[in-house]
Amino acid sequence: MFLRNRLATKTSALEPATGRSSPPPRPPLGTSSQAPSGRLPLASSSLPAATPGHRPPDGRMQLKAEVHRRLVEDLRRRGLDETATEAELRQAIGEVMDQTAASGRPLGRTERDRLVEEVYNDVLGLGPLEPLLADDDISEVMVNGPFDVFVERSGRIERAVVRFADEAHLRRIIDRIVSRVGRRIDDASPMCDARLVDGSRVNAIIPPLAIDGSVLTIRKFRKDPLKITDLLELGSLSGAMGEFLEAAVAAKLNVLISGGTGTGKTTLLNVLSAFIPGGERLITIEDAAELQLQQEHVIRLETRPGNVEGSGRVDQAELLRNSLRMRPDRIILGEVRGPEALTMLQAMNTGHEGSLATVHANTTRDALARLETMVLMAGMELPLRAIREQVASALDVIVQIERGQDGRRRVVGITEVVGMEGETIMLQEIYGFRKEGVREDGSVRGSFRAAGIRPKCADRLERAGLGLASDHWLAANQ
């Protein structure tokens, strides 16, 4: 059952999509599953003119804008403005492209096909972002206004070669994303959390809050979810750490994953969820549904923002309280960030074992301090000792992850919560990462080590029939 060997090779990376001259034809990401009866909805507005004060569009952008305008008119004339299939739409774009180019500069075959694809993405997809979202090497897309697009590749940020025509073009793409999941973004509600169909997390913020233009951030998720073997291959943890985490989840220990922004908390949560035995009823609770659980019996719950009047809002605390009446075997909380922390701790202490959650914190101690603060946000005037007793009783293991200066994400500590001593929650490290320096290429040099102490939870693993060998806890390099 357990992992025994550490992988030594790494899979080859895909060629970056941003470097391709002609992206292959494909339905735009997040669109085809939304279209009923094989029909594709058509955007009715044309590409807008450049906003005064912003850099003007180049000739290529102007050609795309003209094709977009003529395309809408052509499809309406033929009665296909709301019912065009993918094939009909691509053919219409090509015909309009040829007619438009005939009155201006001629287009080569390669350039024509590329422009047809770009216009298709503008009409139905996510425009210039489509090739970035198709590149599996890119983990984050950051749009800082219409002309500045950055991506994170292999843990490092770099500028992308794509851009939007202007601010209105970017706003149209943002509106398309948020409307598909029933969210809205406007002057009354200028910030929004949403998701793509594949679960990728989206955050958008528009003027006047964003001074230099709308800002869009997309945290991508792989089409094929990572497995524990992938983390071993990437050097994110050791084989012994993987075996322990597998046993801990299978034995229904309550696990909290702690780390800073962009350290891979949700990715690790997905990996650990794969160790949950089949046949259990799982309930996930998230602000924007992004977990990719592979089990058969999964109920996914998602929060809802308030309407224009501020009513109708449903937060994680309410969903968590309701989930307790849904006969869950396990509750998986995407991120603890508010008063739901108290309900979560109470659930863990009242028979809902094996729960998983994440929290933003730079260290294990900081994670405990944040939980205490969030419990106080619930409005219950509990003494600090009572809160700490709840935390110490509820949590079994805290996994701390970190993104190093080389961009690599690592599990830097697995710590057991052993109880209370006076007013202090007692912790005991089981595994850790010891940094030893930095190589000439900038990569971090270090090793994973066991603390050399048999944890208290080892007895619980044995009672569940998941005991690890006695030499598993030795303090040798992993």
XYZ file of C-alpha atoms in Angstrom:
478
model
C 0.000 0.000 0.000
C 2.694 2.457 0.966
C 5.235 4.135 -1.228
C 8.594 2.366 -1.021
C 10.755 3.917 -3.679
C 11.619 7.480 -4.474
C 11.398 8.368 -8.129
C 14.637 9.537 -9.700
C 13.557 10.909 -13.059
C 11.494 13.892 -14.083
C 8.968 14.030 -16.873
C 9.827 16.249 -19.805
C 8.168 19.652 -19.972
C 5.812 20.582 -22.743
C 6.858 23.202 -25.264
C 5.636 26.606 -24.019
C 2.490 27.632 -25.846
C 3.575 31.268 -25.891
C 6.386 30.377 -28.253
C 4.212 28.716 -30.881
C 3.574 30.613 -34.078
C 0.312 28.834 -34.845
C -1.693 27.322 -31.973
C -3.662 24.232 -32.969
C -7.436 24.615 -33.428
C -9.348 23.702 -30.284
C -12.482 24.766 -28.448
C -11.766 27.627 -26.036
C -11.099 26.549 -22.475
C -14.167 26.484 -20.296
C -16.653 27.039 -23.118
C -17.688 23.805 -24.803
C -19.150 22.272 -21.658
C -21.401 25.301 -21.254
C -23.016 25.177 -24.673
C -26.304 23.258 -24.919
C -27.032 20.954 -27.865
C -23.661 21.567 -29.505
C -24.464 25.250 -30.094
C -22.105 28.002 -29.073
C -23.273 31.372 -27.690
C -21.863 34.354 -29.567
C -20.525 37.532 -28.011
C -22.498 40.396 -29.473
C -20.164 43.321 -28.850
C -17.283 44.209 -31.111
C -13.761 44.940 -29.994
C -13.770 48.510 -28.656
C -11.517 51.320 -29.749
C -8.414 52.136 -27.736
C -8.995 54.055 -24.516
C -7.532 57.588 -24.564
C -4.274 57.728 -22.669
C -3.447 54.089 -23.361
C -1.077 52.828 -26.025
C -2.888 52.465 -29.370
C -3.472 49.042 -30.900
C -1.079 47.949 -33.634
C -2.153 47.039 -37.175
C -2.755 43.433 -36.185
C -5.071 44.484 -33.358
C -6.958 46.839 -35.665
C -7.457 44.043 -38.194
C -8.820 41.738 -35.484
C -11.194 44.470 -34.284
C -12.499 45.056 -37.813
C -12.957 41.307 -38.414
C -14.823 40.989 -35.113
C -17.186 43.821 -36.038
C -17.881 42.460 -39.517
C -18.256 38.921 -38.169
C -21.122 39.895 -35.874
C -22.884 41.671 -38.734
C -22.339 38.712 -41.090
C -23.655 36.120 -38.642
C -26.712 38.205 -37.830
C -27.458 38.627 -41.534
C -27.313 34.832 -41.935
C -29.349 34.226 -38.783
C -26.509 32.484 -36.970
C -25.730 35.111 -34.352
C -26.932 32.922 -31.447
C -26.879 29.442 -32.963
C -23.556 29.130 -34.797
C -21.744 25.852 -34.277
C -17.977 25.758 -33.870
C -17.446 24.707 -37.507
C -19.813 27.402 -38.844
C -18.200 30.048 -36.708
C -14.662 29.153 -37.771
C -15.715 29.156 -41.448
C -17.422 32.543 -41.051
C -14.358 34.018 -39.356
C -12.159 32.794 -42.208
C -14.431 34.272 -44.864
C -14.683 37.639 -43.111
C -10.907 37.600 -42.529
C -10.282 37.116 -46.263
C -12.716 39.888 -47.199
C -11.206 42.311 -44.674
C -7.617 41.512 -45.613
C -8.406 41.909 -49.317
C -9.002 45.622 -48.773
C -5.759 46.065 -46.855
C -2.474 44.217 -46.516
C -2.400 40.586 -47.747
C -2.060 37.764 -45.231
C 0.055 34.636 -45.484
C -1.589 31.297 -44.760
C 0.127 30.883 -41.377
C -0.722 34.407 -40.234
C -4.314 34.036 -41.457
C -4.829 30.799 -39.492
C -3.332 32.368 -36.397
C -5.604 35.409 -36.637
C -8.663 33.188 -37.193
C -7.782 31.331 -33.986
C -7.282 34.591 -32.074
C -10.599 36.034 -33.236
C -12.333 32.754 -32.351
C -10.853 32.974 -28.842
C -11.960 36.603 -28.543
C -15.526 35.743 -29.564
C -16.043 32.636 -27.439
C -12.978 31.971 -25.299
C -10.637 33.959 -23.095
C -8.901 35.825 -25.874
C -5.115 36.257 -25.526
C -5.104 34.075 -22.409
C -6.045 30.872 -24.256
C -2.484 29.826 -25.250
C -1.261 30.553 -21.722
C -3.979 28.412 -20.179
C -3.144 25.595 -22.596
C 0.527 25.579 -21.536
C 0.967 22.989 -18.778
C 4.286 24.539 -17.745
C 2.527 27.729 -16.624
C 1.077 27.610 -13.113
C -0.165 31.203 -12.773
C -1.317 33.923 -15.160
C -1.156 37.535 -13.938
C -2.732 40.329 -15.980
C -1.706 43.799 -14.754
C -3.869 45.916 -17.028
C -4.436 45.264 -20.731
C -0.811 45.558 -21.867
C 1.163 43.789 -19.142
C 0.721 40.028 -18.807
C 3.026 37.899 -16.658
C 3.157 34.163 -15.998
C 4.753 31.902 -13.430
C 6.738 29.088 -14.982
C 8.685 26.596 -12.834
C 8.266 28.860 -9.824
C 9.664 31.968 -11.549
C 7.780 34.976 -12.926
C 8.341 36.106 -16.512
C 6.625 38.449 -18.951
C 4.316 36.888 -21.552
C 4.286 37.985 -25.185
C 0.495 38.390 -25.368
C -1.573 41.463 -24.528
C -5.116 42.775 -24.816
C -6.290 45.411 -27.285
C -7.272 47.811 -24.510
C -8.983 48.021 -21.130
C -12.463 47.344 -22.548
C -11.187 44.151 -24.223
C -9.819 42.924 -20.879
C -13.059 43.837 -19.099
C -15.083 41.815 -21.588
C -12.966 38.721 -20.911
C -13.300 39.228 -17.145
C -17.084 39.575 -17.452
C -17.194 36.362 -19.496
C -15.282 34.436 -16.814
C -17.300 35.572 -13.812
C -20.713 35.333 -15.499
C -20.206 31.622 -16.247
C -20.185 30.824 -12.518
C -23.000 33.157 -11.564
C -20.797 35.929 -10.219
C -20.705 39.590 -11.205
C -18.159 42.392 -11.257
C -19.052 46.059 -11.730
C -18.695 49.455 -10.071
C -20.883 48.332 -7.181
C -18.902 45.115 -6.707
C -15.392 45.738 -8.110
C -13.759 42.563 -6.717
C -14.649 38.969 -7.485
C -13.447 35.414 -6.859
C -14.454 32.921 -9.529
C -13.183 29.779 -11.268
C -12.822 28.299 -14.707
C -14.554 25.086 -15.718
C -11.371 23.099 -15.043
C -11.245 24.391 -11.454
C -8.565 27.048 -11.990
C -8.923 29.808 -9.417
C -9.682 33.330 -10.671
C -9.493 36.681 -8.900
C -10.396 39.945 -10.587
C -10.354 43.551 -9.410
C -11.313 46.507 -11.603
C -11.074 50.321 -11.461
C -11.459 52.440 -9.452
C -9.885 50.043 -6.955
C -7.244 48.981 -9.486
C -5.692 52.290 -10.468
C -3.783 51.298 -13.621
C -6.422 49.068 -15.190
C -8.209 45.830 -14.376
C -6.135 43.107 -12.720
C -6.840 39.429 -13.371
C -5.048 36.578 -11.599
C -5.580 32.951 -12.593
C -4.134 30.116 -10.489
C -4.061 27.205 -12.912
C -4.589 23.564 -12.052
C -3.231 20.693 -14.023
C -5.540 18.723 -16.280
C -4.104 15.573 -14.683
C -3.973 16.115 -10.898
C -0.588 15.546 -9.285
C -0.032 12.353 -7.321
C 2.296 11.699 -4.417
C 4.784 10.123 -6.827
C 4.925 13.421 -8.727
C 5.804 15.275 -5.518
C 8.549 12.760 -4.809
C 9.866 13.215 -8.316
C 9.891 16.989 -7.932
C 11.719 16.773 -4.600
C 8.827 18.298 -2.651
C 9.038 15.676 0.107
C 10.804 12.415 0.947
C 9.551 8.860 0.537
C 9.227 8.424 4.316
C 7.175 11.613 4.554
C 4.903 10.379 1.769
C 4.374 7.049 3.515
C 3.528 8.750 6.787
C 1.044 11.175 5.205
C -0.642 8.321 3.355
C -1.019 6.371 6.583
C -2.203 9.449 8.519
C -4.987 10.233 6.053
C -6.086 6.593 5.760
C -6.178 6.295 9.578
C -8.461 9.389 9.784
C -6.090 11.775 11.514
C -7.143 15.424 11.283
C -4.572 17.176 9.079
C -4.026 20.921 8.673
C -1.885 22.134 5.745
C -0.163 25.450 6.435
C 1.805 27.688 4.090
C 2.112 31.105 2.503
C 0.507 32.316 -0.716
C 1.429 30.239 -3.755
C 3.207 27.503 -1.816
C 0.960 24.717 -3.102
C -1.482 24.150 -0.231
C -4.420 23.252 -2.465
C -2.221 21.017 -4.614
C -1.050 19.095 -1.555
C -4.631 18.889 -0.275
C -5.624 17.282 -3.572
C -2.752 14.813 -3.303
C -3.623 13.813 0.265
C -7.305 13.412 -0.578
C -6.339 10.576 -2.928
C -5.433 8.485 0.152
C -9.011 8.565 1.472
C -10.471 5.055 1.082
C -13.297 4.570 -1.381
C -16.840 4.269 -0.066
C -16.639 7.264 2.256
C -18.952 10.261 1.854
C -16.843 13.386 1.346
C -18.031 16.988 1.538
C -15.825 19.810 0.255
C -16.427 23.442 1.210
C -14.687 26.237 -0.709
C -15.050 29.875 -1.681
C -14.450 28.881 -5.298
C -14.664 25.153 -6.041
C -11.211 24.068 -7.212
C -10.477 20.750 -5.507
C -10.204 17.783 -7.877
C -11.163 14.793 -5.750
C -11.115 11.446 -7.524
C -13.485 9.550 -5.232
C -16.977 8.554 -6.340
C -19.019 9.866 -3.391
C -18.172 13.594 -3.255
C -20.470 16.555 -2.506
C -19.035 19.931 -3.487
C -20.297 23.070 -1.757
C -19.365 26.620 -2.754
C -19.988 29.943 -1.035
C -22.179 32.612 -2.597
C -21.607 36.375 -2.473
C -24.412 38.779 -1.663
C -26.526 40.493 -4.304
C -26.581 44.218 -5.052
C -28.563 44.853 -1.861
C -26.073 42.793 0.156
C -28.477 39.968 0.902
C -28.321 36.296 -0.014
C -24.707 35.814 1.019
C -23.751 32.304 2.149
C -20.306 31.949 3.737
C -18.160 28.963 4.671
C -19.379 28.963 8.271
C -22.997 28.419 7.165
C -22.021 25.716 4.673
C -19.932 23.969 7.313
C -22.802 23.993 9.820
C -25.151 22.621 7.178
C -22.668 19.928 6.112
C -22.773 18.445 9.618
C -26.400 17.449 8.891
C -25.444 15.749 5.616
C -23.934 12.616 7.148
C -20.311 13.303 6.119
C -17.568 10.768 6.734
C -15.026 13.503 6.146
C -15.167 17.262 5.681
C -12.556 18.937 3.495
C -12.310 22.699 3.946
C -10.481 24.426 1.104
C -9.169 27.213 3.317
C -9.919 28.287 6.874
C -10.026 32.065 6.837
C -12.695 33.253 9.255
C -15.211 32.371 11.970
C -15.786 28.927 10.416
C -12.639 27.896 12.301
C -14.683 27.374 15.474
C -17.236 25.157 13.728
C -14.413 23.201 12.115
C -12.703 22.534 15.432
C -15.991 21.498 17.028
C -16.692 19.111 14.144
C -13.251 17.530 14.474
C -13.870 17.071 18.183
C -17.316 15.513 17.784
C -16.776 12.492 15.588
C -15.838 13.946 12.198
C -12.343 12.521 12.138
C -10.094 12.530 9.106
C -10.945 16.107 8.162
C -8.529 18.086 5.985
C -8.085 21.857 5.739
C -5.576 24.531 4.734
C -4.596 27.820 6.359
C -2.370 30.735 5.391
C 0.602 30.869 7.760
C 4.390 31.068 7.444
C 5.181 28.689 10.309
C 3.432 25.970 12.291
C 3.186 28.230 15.356
C 1.740 31.006 13.217
C -0.918 28.567 11.989
C -2.030 27.891 15.567
C -2.074 31.626 16.346
C -4.201 32.284 13.247
C -6.688 29.604 14.288
C -7.022 31.234 17.702
C -7.671 34.619 16.077
C -10.250 33.194 13.680
C -12.101 31.457 16.508
C -12.370 34.826 18.265
C -13.839 36.262 15.042
C -16.862 34.005 15.593
C -17.956 36.377 18.366
C -17.790 33.787 21.138
C -16.124 35.228 24.214
C -14.119 32.108 24.983
C -11.079 32.191 27.248
C -7.796 31.687 25.403
C -7.069 28.440 27.239
C -10.406 26.957 26.146
C -9.652 27.840 22.518
C -6.213 26.262 22.727
C -7.646 23.117 24.275
C -10.072 22.883 21.368
C -7.212 23.277 18.886
C -4.962 20.757 20.655
C -7.759 18.202 20.877
C -8.949 18.642 17.275
C -5.718 18.678 15.278
C -3.401 15.699 14.956
C -0.869 16.742 12.319
C 0.207 20.066 10.796
C 2.028 19.992 7.448
C 4.077 23.130 6.731
C 4.978 23.873 3.124
C 7.164 26.593 1.679
C 8.282 27.960 -1.668
C 12.061 28.345 -1.674
C 14.095 31.065 -3.321
C 14.650 28.686 -6.255
C 10.874 28.550 -6.853
C 10.544 24.935 -5.722
C 7.745 24.075 -3.304
C 8.683 21.752 -0.444
C 7.165 20.230 2.653
C 9.530 21.768 5.217
C 7.917 20.242 8.287
C 5.435 17.632 9.481
C 4.533 18.289 13.091
C 2.390 16.385 15.564
C 0.107 18.178 18.027
C 0.662 16.281 21.265
C -1.532 18.186 23.728
C -1.387 21.011 26.246
C 1.189 21.910 28.860
C -0.067 24.758 30.974
C -1.251 27.469 28.575
C 0.847 26.233 25.653
C 0.002 23.835 22.833
C 2.805 21.299 22.646
C 4.197 20.366 19.239
C 6.637 17.656 18.189
C 8.335 17.663 14.809
C 8.286 14.316 13.006
C 10.033 15.326 9.760
C 11.703 18.470 8.508
C 13.764 19.942 5.703
C 17.222 21.201 6.610
C 18.543 23.868 4.256
C 22.292 23.578 3.775
C 23.003 26.324 1.250
C 22.430 27.501 -2.315
C 24.100 26.072 -5.412
C 25.644 28.190 -8.165
C 22.533 27.818 -10.323
C 20.391 29.271 -7.524
C 18.797 25.987 -6.434
C 18.494 25.293 -2.729
C 20.708 22.560 -1.311
C 19.354 20.557 1.637
C 17.892 17.283 2.829
C 14.768 15.855 4.421
C 15.328 14.352 7.872
C 13.288 12.449 10.416
C 13.406 13.802 13.966
C 14.298 10.356 15.313
C 11.344 10.287 17.712
C 8.453 7.857 17.492
C 5.344 10.075 17.371
C 2.396 9.663 19.673
C 0.090 9.037 16.691
C 2.088 5.899 15.760
C -0.090 3.898 18.188
C -3.184 5.125 16.410
C -1.762 4.088 13.045
C -1.056 0.601 14.397
C -4.589 0.253 15.777
C -5.876 1.095 12.292
C -3.640 -1.605 10.801
C -1.419 1.015 9.154
C 1.650 0.824 11.351
C 5.000 1.740 9.839
C 8.260 -0.138 10.352
C 10.248 0.717 13.478
C 13.155 2.109 11.431
C 10.793 4.551 9.734
C 11.343 7.128 12.495
C 15.147 7.062 12.422
C 16.851 10.433 12.035
C 18.707 9.531 8.849
C 18.567 11.642 5.703
C 15.445 10.763 3.760
